């Protein structure tokens, strides 16, 4: 027996709310309902997409993906709620050619690994580490389909007054593409 | 000052952005004989430090050699059966051992190890013949390293010509500690011919208001968003270096007047006194006591495939973009962020975030460029469509470039500084210059300094 063959049971109701939220998120993004997506994000959300690379001398997961915590880094995205809101506002100007007409996208989110973390951010809330793999297929022109794929390391919180609010507190997106298929204004 | 007479490149055939044989010819001429950016001294500071990067469509390793102390560039290729040797993007190694049969190479490129040499080869192997293939010419301006496969190429400084002092002053200024490159470049594909990207950075200020209308609109709605680097009212120019003579390196949005500096001071104020002090100091170092020198330029293209962005501000990191040819219709962008080494951390962090938000893979600018280029690329593939040339005739042959006499006066004074020829901010002079230079390489020029001719290379005619 090893640690990986034992799982800590988590609250089924919370697990259900979390998987619903993940599906909801993919749905609102695929249907360009960006304002609703922003509502899923905690006000102090951190949304990070570091650059994947192979660094000689590192080991384990860090050899390929790095730590995402370099003191001074040039990530693809490292956003606060305000940064994401600005990006959404740009898409909604009606002038963002890169999304006119809007891309056709399909996000496929894999089964979620859910682990409860020590404490919720506020009284009455519970915090979870949620890990999912995803692919995002994006079509803008006749035959070209661009694919993004990777792993998302999230922290979500569940519960508030009525017990059902689910918010994304932080996300690190580890893309597996060394060279991204396109410049992008999409979210993973 | 020189008038913007046409140079024969008022139109450029659509097939130059599509035909496979033209593309192959570019690789064998432009990319084999011109100076290309291959990294920065700061990327490989210690002996053994290395980074992997492309040069043209070849993979190279920039490696700090312990013995000579030099940053040297080698093809990332084992001399035995051609296996890829260096497998990481960056790191530190005193040797690389090939994963196929185990040949080992040192930082000087020498073959240092051959497994079972005696038993297998019987006689000693001529190791000198089988060292790594080295880029024969590596020269630097500031800390910026350029490589050239042509042993007979003119010196880098001569090739850069009027661009060299511009780069040393505005881009990689030793008085500011030189540039510090962040180690990880962003990498992304633009599905279009590399020349359209290069000419865009060299001279296309014209597209900004339409292509990037969403950003302009956003800046107007969110004046506090600190995204603005494009709405000031100062005097703006395009700079053509080596106009009509040498390799054409073009620069955009030269900012003359106090506005850009004042805007930087106002933004720095929000970051604290350290940032304000830095903006002042930086301005002093760059202007070097010359009052009416431009504050900055915004973007540019060093022929053939190094583009610069964000040079315009102390609070905007310098973006270095390599246009890597991956086919007639595909360009890989390798984009680094660099900051002035002596800048305070608060400025460095802010500057990198601004670059990330603007001209970068997930910025608010590049996706709209991407869209237009992808549409154009589709449109040069049609059998009829590819025969229809693009138009570059803007103000060609107009002797009086500047309706405003103050502009004309400033341009005349600028020319005397030896920093290039000024054109109006919205101009196609640099695009025509780009194709003049490109053509001279395709015709066999080794230096890019072939004379301007009235009959440019035309497919099927030369
Ligand atoms: S290919 Fe490298 S040792 Fe044989
Ligand atoms: Fe642009």
XYZ file of C-alpha atoms and ligand atoms in Angstrom:
655
model
C 0.000 0.000 0.000
C 1.253 3.458 -0.810
C -0.108 6.943 -0.486
C -1.308 6.896 -4.092
C -3.571 3.919 -3.536
C -5.466 5.586 -0.709
C -7.862 8.465 -1.214
C -9.341 10.745 1.381
C -13.113 10.870 1.061
C -14.530 14.307 0.317
C -17.971 15.736 0.758
C -20.076 14.374 -2.127
C -22.226 17.443 -2.308
C -19.157 19.658 -2.701
C -17.649 17.306 -5.295
C -20.877 17.542 -7.257
C -20.918 21.341 -7.075
C -17.290 21.485 -8.221
C -17.770 19.255 -11.253
C -20.894 21.227 -12.153
C -18.869 24.445 -11.932
C -16.143 23.042 -14.194
C -18.741 22.050 -16.776
C -20.500 25.402 -16.415
C -17.236 27.237 -16.963
C -16.468 25.346 -20.179
C -20.011 25.944 -21.389
C -20.096 29.698 -20.800
C -16.682 30.107 -22.447
C -17.633 27.985 -25.463
C -20.757 30.105 -25.879
C -18.899 33.419 -25.407
C -20.759 34.371 -22.230
C -17.722 36.065 -20.799
C -19.537 38.097 -18.155
C -20.841 34.898 -16.645
C -17.366 33.452 -16.684
C -16.052 36.440 -14.742
C -18.698 35.742 -12.094
C -17.168 32.327 -11.490
C -13.869 33.938 -10.488
C -13.080 35.065 -6.958
C -12.392 38.827 -6.694
C -8.781 38.029 -5.742
C -8.294 35.328 -8.369
C -4.846 34.686 -9.804
C -4.867 33.246 -13.308
C -1.425 32.120 -14.458
C -0.235 30.563 -17.710
C 3.534 30.072 -17.485
C 5.789 29.168 -20.389
C 6.486 25.443 -20.575
C 10.148 24.645 -21.109
C 12.775 22.025 -20.429
C 15.420 23.290 -18.063
C 18.634 21.291 -17.700
C 19.371 20.473 -14.083
C 15.800 20.543 -12.815
C 14.043 17.325 -11.997
C 10.583 15.821 -11.818
C 7.647 17.923 -12.956
C 9.745 21.084 -12.721
C 12.154 19.930 -15.442
C 9.373 20.291 -17.986
C 7.045 22.861 -16.535
C 9.070 25.004 -14.165
C 7.629 26.257 -10.934
C 5.580 29.149 -12.248
C 7.076 31.105 -9.372
C 10.194 32.749 -10.801
C 10.798 36.150 -9.246
C 10.742 37.790 -12.668
C 9.041 35.834 -15.408
C 7.422 36.483 -18.765
C 4.350 34.242 -18.644
C 1.666 34.093 -21.303
C -0.843 35.275 -18.730
C -0.586 36.297 -15.090
C -3.876 37.992 -14.386
C -5.907 39.444 -11.598
C -9.668 39.727 -11.856
C -9.159 43.212 -13.283
C -6.726 41.944 -15.923
C -9.201 39.318 -17.069
C -12.033 41.840 -17.026
C -10.016 44.127 -19.314
C -9.426 41.275 -21.738
C -13.110 40.484 -21.761
C -13.961 44.166 -22.202
C -11.677 44.279 -25.238
C -13.450 41.309 -26.802
C -16.742 43.096 -26.180
C -15.744 46.344 -27.918
C -17.029 44.953 -31.190
C -13.644 45.865 -32.691
C -11.504 42.857 -31.732
C -10.836 41.361 -35.158
C -9.287 38.239 -33.678
C -12.721 37.200 -32.431
C -14.856 38.525 -35.281
C -16.761 36.463 -36.071
C -16.359 34.645 -32.782
C -14.241 31.499 -32.841
C -15.946 28.153 -32.732
C -14.524 26.395 -29.709
C -14.990 23.144 -27.862
C -13.428 22.679 -24.463
C -13.093 19.135 -23.262
C -12.353 18.899 -19.541
C -11.207 15.587 -18.098
C -12.207 13.947 -14.861
C -11.302 16.090 -11.883
C -8.890 15.170 -9.114
C -10.359 16.866 -6.028
C -8.614 17.207 -2.681
C -9.792 19.217 0.280
C -7.367 21.839 1.537
C -6.963 22.856 5.138
C -9.137 25.933 5.320
C -11.621 27.996 3.395
C -10.915 31.646 2.654
C -13.889 32.743 4.734
C -15.933 31.277 7.541
C -18.342 28.629 6.312
C -16.432 27.935 3.092
C -14.321 24.965 2.138
C -11.313 25.020 -0.140
C -10.347 22.377 -2.690
C -7.414 21.650 -4.938
C -8.910 20.660 -8.302
C -6.724 19.272 -11.060
C -8.065 18.748 -14.566
C -6.629 18.087 -17.982
C -8.228 19.884 -20.884
C -8.146 20.319 -24.616
C -9.465 23.350 -26.405
C -10.254 23.107 -30.107
C -10.575 26.423 -31.869
C -11.696 27.105 -35.428
C -11.503 30.515 -37.052
C -11.140 29.689 -40.728
C -12.132 27.008 -43.166
C -9.962 24.023 -42.392
C -7.562 25.051 -39.692
C -8.343 23.796 -36.193
C -5.949 24.910 -33.492
C -5.641 22.753 -30.419
C -4.452 23.821 -27.001
C -3.942 21.177 -24.344
C -2.677 21.076 -20.810
C -3.219 20.580 -17.134
C -4.940 23.037 -14.820
C -4.003 23.238 -11.168
C -6.899 25.083 -9.519
C -7.985 26.120 -6.080
C -11.757 26.486 -5.713
C -13.844 27.471 -2.751
C -17.307 26.113 -2.022
C -19.981 27.461 0.252
C -21.236 30.803 1.491
C -24.476 31.856 3.184
C -26.674 29.480 1.228
C -23.844 26.953 0.894
C -23.765 26.645 -2.878
C -21.445 29.335 -4.172
C -18.462 27.945 -6.076
C -15.581 30.287 -6.956
C -12.254 29.824 -8.703
C -9.568 31.200 -6.393
C -6.504 30.470 -8.480
C -5.499 28.604 -11.600
C -2.173 27.655 -13.110
C -2.443 26.355 -16.649
C 0.451 24.112 -17.644
C 0.229 24.040 -21.430
C 1.939 21.087 -23.063
C 2.642 22.996 -26.279
C 6.193 24.248 -26.621
C 5.140 26.402 -29.546
C 1.578 27.618 -29.261
C -0.530 27.134 -32.399
C -1.545 30.801 -32.492
C -1.640 34.103 -30.691
C -4.704 33.813 -28.510
C -7.352 35.823 -26.734
C -9.102 32.813 -25.356
C -9.226 31.373 -21.825
C -8.516 27.845 -20.662
C 17.061 65.198 -46.809
C 16.291 62.520 -49.296
C 12.944 62.413 -50.929
C 10.844 59.321 -50.755
C 11.200 58.412 -54.380
C 9.950 55.050 -55.467
C 12.539 52.310 -55.584
C 10.740 49.873 -57.855
C 8.902 48.192 -55.004
C 5.647 50.158 -55.140
C 4.024 46.793 -55.799
C 5.108 43.358 -54.641
C 3.809 40.220 -56.321
C 1.485 38.008 -54.321
C 3.551 34.959 -55.312
C 6.453 36.142 -53.142
C 4.326 35.254 -50.143
C 3.282 31.888 -51.471
C 5.723 30.208 -53.847
C 7.814 27.370 -52.426
C 10.789 28.110 -54.692
C 10.938 31.749 -53.618
C 10.861 30.593 -50.012
C 13.707 28.116 -50.607
C 15.694 30.839 -52.335
C 15.232 33.118 -49.318
C 16.621 30.455 -47.017
C 19.678 30.000 -49.220
C 20.307 33.716 -49.668
C 18.767 36.029 -47.064
C 19.057 33.614 -44.146
C 22.425 32.220 -45.222
C 24.167 35.551 -45.645
C 22.600 38.226 -43.455
C 23.189 38.944 -39.759
C 20.597 37.376 -37.521
C 19.939 37.840 -33.822
C 21.109 34.753 -31.916
C 20.639 35.859 -28.322
C 22.165 38.132 -25.730
C 25.275 38.012 -23.576
C 23.048 38.047 -20.478
C 21.483 34.698 -21.445
C 24.759 32.828 -20.993
C 26.754 34.588 -18.304
C 28.798 31.728 -16.800
C 31.012 29.181 -18.569
C 28.794 26.279 -19.600
C 25.570 28.315 -19.641
C 23.579 27.550 -22.772
C 20.308 28.355 -24.501
C 18.751 26.583 -27.484
C 17.224 28.724 -30.154
C 16.602 28.838 -33.887
C 18.696 30.665 -36.481
C 16.751 30.727 -39.706
C 15.189 27.277 -39.813
C 18.234 25.665 -38.181
C 18.482 24.784 -34.497
C 21.511 26.219 -32.715
C 22.924 26.258 -29.212
C 24.409 29.437 -27.806
C 27.011 28.211 -25.315
C 29.476 30.110 -23.114
C 32.876 28.569 -23.800
C 35.041 28.183 -20.709
C 38.389 28.397 -22.501
C 37.795 31.464 -24.679
C 35.162 33.063 -22.436
C 33.126 33.737 -25.575
C 29.489 33.042 -26.305
C 29.733 30.675 -29.265
C 26.973 29.350 -31.475
C 26.831 25.816 -32.822
C 24.414 23.781 -34.887
C 22.544 21.559 -32.444
C 23.674 18.486 -34.306
C 25.983 15.591 -33.596
C 28.591 15.128 -36.324
C 28.198 11.349 -36.386
C 24.647 10.709 -37.589
C 23.209 14.124 -37.022
C 21.299 13.468 -33.817
C 20.013 16.403 -31.803
C 22.569 17.000 -29.103
C 21.235 19.560 -26.628
C 17.773 18.575 -25.421
C 16.918 21.415 -23.052
C 15.861 24.997 -23.633
C 18.442 26.332 -21.243
C 20.743 25.313 -18.471
C 24.401 24.805 -17.698
C 26.579 21.998 -19.013
C 30.292 21.551 -19.529
C 29.676 18.940 -22.185
C 26.903 17.370 -24.213
C 26.814 13.655 -24.869
C 24.846 12.374 -27.822
C 22.101 9.889 -26.995
C 22.730 7.743 -30.086
C 26.332 6.432 -29.855
C 27.657 8.627 -27.103
C 29.966 11.126 -28.777
C 30.735 13.962 -26.393
C 31.463 17.622 -27.136
C 32.921 20.420 -25.013
C 32.004 24.101 -24.787
C 34.609 24.928 -27.453
C 32.762 22.657 -29.871
C 35.557 20.076 -29.832
C 34.793 16.369 -29.981
C 36.104 15.171 -26.618
C 34.734 11.675 -26.302
C 34.178 8.743 -28.666
C 33.082 5.521 -26.954
C 35.262 2.478 -27.710
C 37.285 4.525 -30.156
C 40.320 2.191 -30.320
C 38.318 -0.975 -30.625
C 35.878 0.388 -33.191
C 37.922 2.797 -35.307
C 41.309 1.039 -34.982
C 43.118 4.274 -35.831
C 42.656 7.503 -33.916
C 39.651 9.403 -35.228
C 40.417 12.839 -36.702
C 38.542 14.710 -34.005
C 39.403 18.154 -35.355
C 37.390 17.388 -38.469
C 34.381 16.356 -36.400
C 33.843 19.193 -33.960
C 30.463 20.902 -33.779
C 29.574 23.070 -36.772
C 30.066 26.596 -35.523
C 28.396 29.767 -36.769
C 31.538 31.312 -38.251
C 30.719 34.919 -37.498
C 29.323 36.042 -34.146
C 29.515 39.741 -33.353
C 27.838 41.966 -30.812
C 26.350 45.440 -30.597
C 25.725 46.249 -26.982
C 25.154 42.800 -25.542
C 23.054 41.760 -28.529
C 24.629 38.872 -30.386
C 24.222 38.389 -34.096
C 25.434 35.468 -36.162
C 26.149 35.098 -39.852
C 26.811 31.905 -41.828
C 28.722 33.878 -44.467
C 32.415 34.079 -43.528
C 32.845 36.928 -46.021
C 29.979 39.058 -44.719
C 30.747 42.671 -43.843
C 31.182 43.401 -40.152
C 27.975 43.556 -38.099
C 28.498 47.236 -37.351
C 28.810 48.039 -41.018
C 25.702 45.976 -41.800
C 23.680 47.758 -39.122
C 25.035 51.110 -40.258
C 22.867 53.927 -38.932
C 20.850 51.411 -36.917
C 23.804 50.574 -34.653
C 23.867 53.867 -32.705
C 20.056 53.770 -32.455
C 20.187 50.299 -30.921
C 22.965 51.254 -28.524
C 21.162 54.351 -27.386
C 17.541 53.288 -27.161
C 17.548 49.500 -26.897
C 20.628 48.168 -25.116
C 22.213 51.111 -23.360
C 25.386 50.322 -21.421
C 24.724 53.371 -19.228
C 21.621 51.601 -17.890
C 23.460 48.367 -17.160
C 22.651 46.912 -20.568
C 19.749 44.557 -21.097
C 18.731 41.719 -18.821
C 16.843 39.065 -20.767
C 14.201 37.042 -18.983
C 15.131 33.430 -19.556
C 11.951 32.076 -21.105
C 10.785 33.180 -24.553
C 7.166 32.882 -25.579
C 6.752 30.837 -28.741
C 3.772 30.918 -31.064
C 2.829 30.442 -34.676
C 1.552 33.048 -37.097
C 0.330 31.219 -40.176
C 1.698 33.679 -42.699
C 4.872 34.386 -44.661
C 7.605 35.874 -42.447
C 8.096 38.926 -44.689
C 4.650 40.301 -43.902
C 5.548 40.320 -40.215
C 8.975 41.855 -40.792
C 7.728 44.680 -42.997
C 4.883 45.335 -40.556
C 7.294 46.061 -37.716
C 9.657 47.943 -40.009
C 7.155 50.468 -41.170
C 3.442 49.844 -40.784
C 2.126 52.433 -38.374
C -0.807 52.794 -40.757
C -2.501 49.591 -39.523
C -2.564 50.483 -35.843
C -5.778 52.503 -35.711
C -7.812 49.931 -37.599
C -6.286 46.570 -36.689
C -5.915 47.515 -33.038
C -9.086 49.585 -32.737
C -10.249 47.419 -29.854
C -7.206 48.404 -27.793
C -7.622 52.079 -28.610
C -11.269 51.880 -27.639
C -10.374 50.105 -24.410
C -7.810 52.773 -23.531
C -10.425 55.458 -24.001
C -12.885 53.643 -21.738
C -10.251 52.812 -19.127
C -7.901 55.764 -18.828
C -6.653 54.254 -15.583
C -5.767 50.982 -17.243
C -2.235 52.209 -17.860
C -2.261 50.549 -21.228
C -1.786 53.671 -23.229
C 1.307 54.026 -25.283
C -0.384 55.232 -28.374
C -2.494 58.284 -27.789
C -0.044 61.057 -27.099
C 0.105 64.079 -29.326
C 3.824 64.483 -29.732
C 5.649 64.597 -33.027
C 6.046 61.143 -34.475
C 8.262 59.861 -37.254
C 9.285 56.704 -39.032
C 13.041 56.132 -39.271
C 14.641 54.520 -42.312
C 18.261 53.591 -41.724
C 20.729 53.133 -44.566
C 18.053 54.537 -46.852
C 18.573 53.468 -50.440
C 22.036 52.119 -49.724
C 22.673 49.329 -47.218
C 20.521 46.848 -45.358
C 17.185 48.434 -44.470
C 16.441 48.407 -40.760
C 13.237 50.312 -40.073
C 11.936 51.908 -36.885
C 8.476 53.168 -36.031
C 6.959 55.921 -33.931
C 10.007 57.958 -33.093
C 8.627 60.188 -30.330
C 9.825 63.758 -30.280
C 8.646 66.129 -27.586
C 8.125 65.919 -23.840
C 4.805 64.035 -23.833
C 6.041 60.455 -23.742
C 8.501 61.287 -20.977
C 5.827 63.065 -18.966
C 3.446 60.153 -19.388
C 6.115 57.773 -18.098
C 6.720 60.043 -15.091
C 3.009 60.072 -14.289
C 2.810 56.289 -14.468
C 5.988 55.855 -12.457
C 4.491 58.078 -9.792
C 1.956 55.343 -9.066
C 4.776 52.853 -8.567
C 6.652 55.021 -6.084
C 9.618 57.376 -5.850
C 12.128 54.719 -6.875
C 10.358 54.324 -10.200
C 10.144 58.078 -10.764
C 13.845 58.425 -10.085
C 14.586 55.639 -12.547
C 12.499 57.229 -15.323
C 14.399 60.507 -14.800
C 17.770 58.819 -14.726
C 17.017 56.728 -17.772
C 15.902 59.762 -19.755
C 19.098 61.576 -18.839
C 21.289 58.668 -19.859
C 19.490 58.152 -23.173
C 19.262 61.813 -24.142
C 22.870 62.332 -23.049
C 22.484 66.089 -22.814
C 20.901 66.508 -26.232
C 17.691 68.413 -25.713
C 15.710 67.717 -28.829
C 16.637 64.110 -29.278
C 13.624 61.791 -29.495
C 12.488 60.198 -26.236
C 12.176 56.771 -27.823
C 10.906 54.829 -30.777
C 8.237 52.201 -30.338
C 8.954 49.317 -32.682
C 11.237 48.256 -35.475
C 12.661 45.503 -37.612
C 16.347 44.767 -38.005
C 16.688 43.083 -41.373
C 15.825 40.343 -41.894
C 13.954 38.872 -38.949
C 14.520 40.584 -35.605
C 11.633 42.769 -34.540
C 11.568 45.083 -31.545
C 8.562 46.350 -29.604
C 7.984 48.388 -26.484
C 11.149 50.421 -26.775
C 8.934 53.461 -26.339
C 8.800 53.587 -22.581
C 10.756 52.998 -19.410
C 7.722 51.060 -18.197
C 7.341 48.777 -21.190
C 9.759 45.851 -21.434
C 11.672 45.501 -24.666
C 10.198 42.711 -26.739
C 12.607 40.888 -29.039
C 10.714 38.889 -31.646
C 12.399 36.515 -34.039
C 10.500 35.670 -37.217
C 11.499 32.064 -37.805
C 10.600 30.817 -41.287
C 8.771 27.489 -41.085
C 7.406 27.425 -44.634
C 5.979 29.886 -47.149
C 2.855 30.179 -44.998
C 4.144 29.682 -41.497
C 6.259 31.758 -39.154
C 7.250 30.742 -35.663
C 7.639 33.671 -33.320
C 10.202 33.370 -30.563
C 9.670 36.340 -28.282
C 11.795 37.391 -25.339
C 11.226 40.121 -22.801
C 14.208 42.206 -21.709
C 14.562 44.962 -19.120
C 17.278 47.450 -18.253
C 19.532 45.650 -15.786
C 19.904 48.627 -13.457
C 16.167 49.346 -13.219
C 14.530 48.830 -9.821
C 12.553 45.606 -9.436
C 9.234 47.416 -9.268
C 9.900 48.875 -12.717
C 11.123 45.577 -14.157
C 8.041 43.710 -13.009
C 5.661 46.357 -14.270
C 7.460 46.582 -17.615
C 7.241 42.849 -18.263
C 3.535 42.819 -17.407
C 2.880 45.633 -19.886
C 4.645 43.719 -22.651
C 2.648 40.594 -21.761
C -0.570 42.630 -22.008
C 0.280 44.156 -25.380
C 2.367 42.684 -28.179
C 2.736 39.112 -26.935
C 1.108 35.735 -27.596
C -1.800 36.362 -25.223
C -1.615 40.141 -25.314
C -4.385 42.382 -26.532
C -2.558 43.363 -29.724
C -1.068 40.259 -31.356
C -4.300 38.240 -31.759
C -5.731 40.902 -34.045
C -2.557 41.014 -36.141
C -2.722 37.243 -36.244
C -6.233 37.335 -37.624
C -5.416 39.676 -40.500
C -2.276 37.781 -41.427
C -4.079 34.467 -41.448
C -6.706 35.908 -43.779
C -4.013 37.293 -46.081
C -2.156 33.984 -46.139
C -5.302 32.234 -47.294
C -5.713 34.848 -50.003
C -2.299 34.413 -51.625
C -2.921 30.729 -52.292
C -5.545 31.111 -55.001
C -4.274 30.600 -58.531
C -5.618 33.925 -59.712
C -5.339 35.595 -56.343
C -1.583 35.055 -56.095
C -1.039 36.927 -59.356
C -2.526 40.113 -57.892
C 0.238 42.248 -56.389
C 0.132 44.091 -53.061
C 0.358 47.869 -53.151
C 3.137 49.838 -51.475
C 2.775 53.118 -53.316
C 2.010 55.395 -50.354
C 3.546 58.818 -51.050
C 6.125 57.263 -53.371
C 7.695 59.883 -55.562
C 6.406 62.765 -53.448
C 9.377 65.045 -52.940
C 7.865 67.097 -50.097
C 7.391 64.532 -47.370
C 6.443 66.908 -44.592
C 3.603 69.416 -45.031
C 4.565 70.886 -41.666
C 7.784 72.896 -41.970
C 8.681 72.168 -38.342
C 8.648 68.470 -39.143
C 10.796 69.032 -42.199
C 13.194 71.074 -40.113
C 13.421 68.394 -37.451
C 13.982 65.682 -40.055
C 16.816 67.683 -41.570
C 18.518 68.037 -38.198
C 18.015 64.359 -37.422
C 19.661 63.354 -40.696
C 22.788 65.225 -39.638
C 23.075 63.042 -36.550
C 23.708 59.980 -38.705
C 20.791 58.134 -37.147
C 18.780 57.576 -40.307
C 16.314 59.292 -42.591
C 12.974 60.433 -41.208
C 9.624 59.919 -42.876
C 6.124 60.726 -41.670
C 4.783 58.353 -39.080
C 2.356 56.891 -41.596
C 4.551 55.858 -44.467
C 5.457 52.892 -46.635
C 9.047 53.947 -47.217
C 10.411 51.279 -44.897
C 8.364 48.536 -46.494
C 9.766 49.462 -49.921
C 13.211 49.548 -48.382
C 12.687 46.111 -46.866
C 11.920 44.637 -50.286
C 14.853 46.446 -51.890
C 17.171 44.779 -49.379
C 15.463 41.415 -49.663
C 15.802 41.609 -53.437
C 19.494 42.396 -53.270
C 20.061 39.173 -51.308
C 18.015 37.125 -53.720
C 20.154 38.522 -56.517
C 23.272 37.269 -54.831
C 24.376 40.265 -52.793
C 26.376 39.121 -49.797
C 26.118 42.338 -47.899
C 22.656 43.608 -48.572
C 24.366 46.649 -49.959
C 23.725 45.947 -53.606
C 22.754 49.126 -55.412
C 19.149 50.116 -55.836
C 18.065 49.203 -59.297
C 15.084 50.305 -61.252
C 14.317 46.755 -62.277
C 13.793 44.641 -59.210
C 13.937 40.894 -59.251
C 10.835 39.637 -60.939
C 9.900 36.042 -60.961
C 10.708 34.388 -64.285
C 12.632 37.392 -65.560
C 16.032 37.007 -63.932
S 24.644 10.255 -33.837
Fe 25.670 11.128 -32.200
S 27.036 9.612 -31.577
Fe 26.090 8.712 -33.281
Fe -0.069 45.212 -35.172
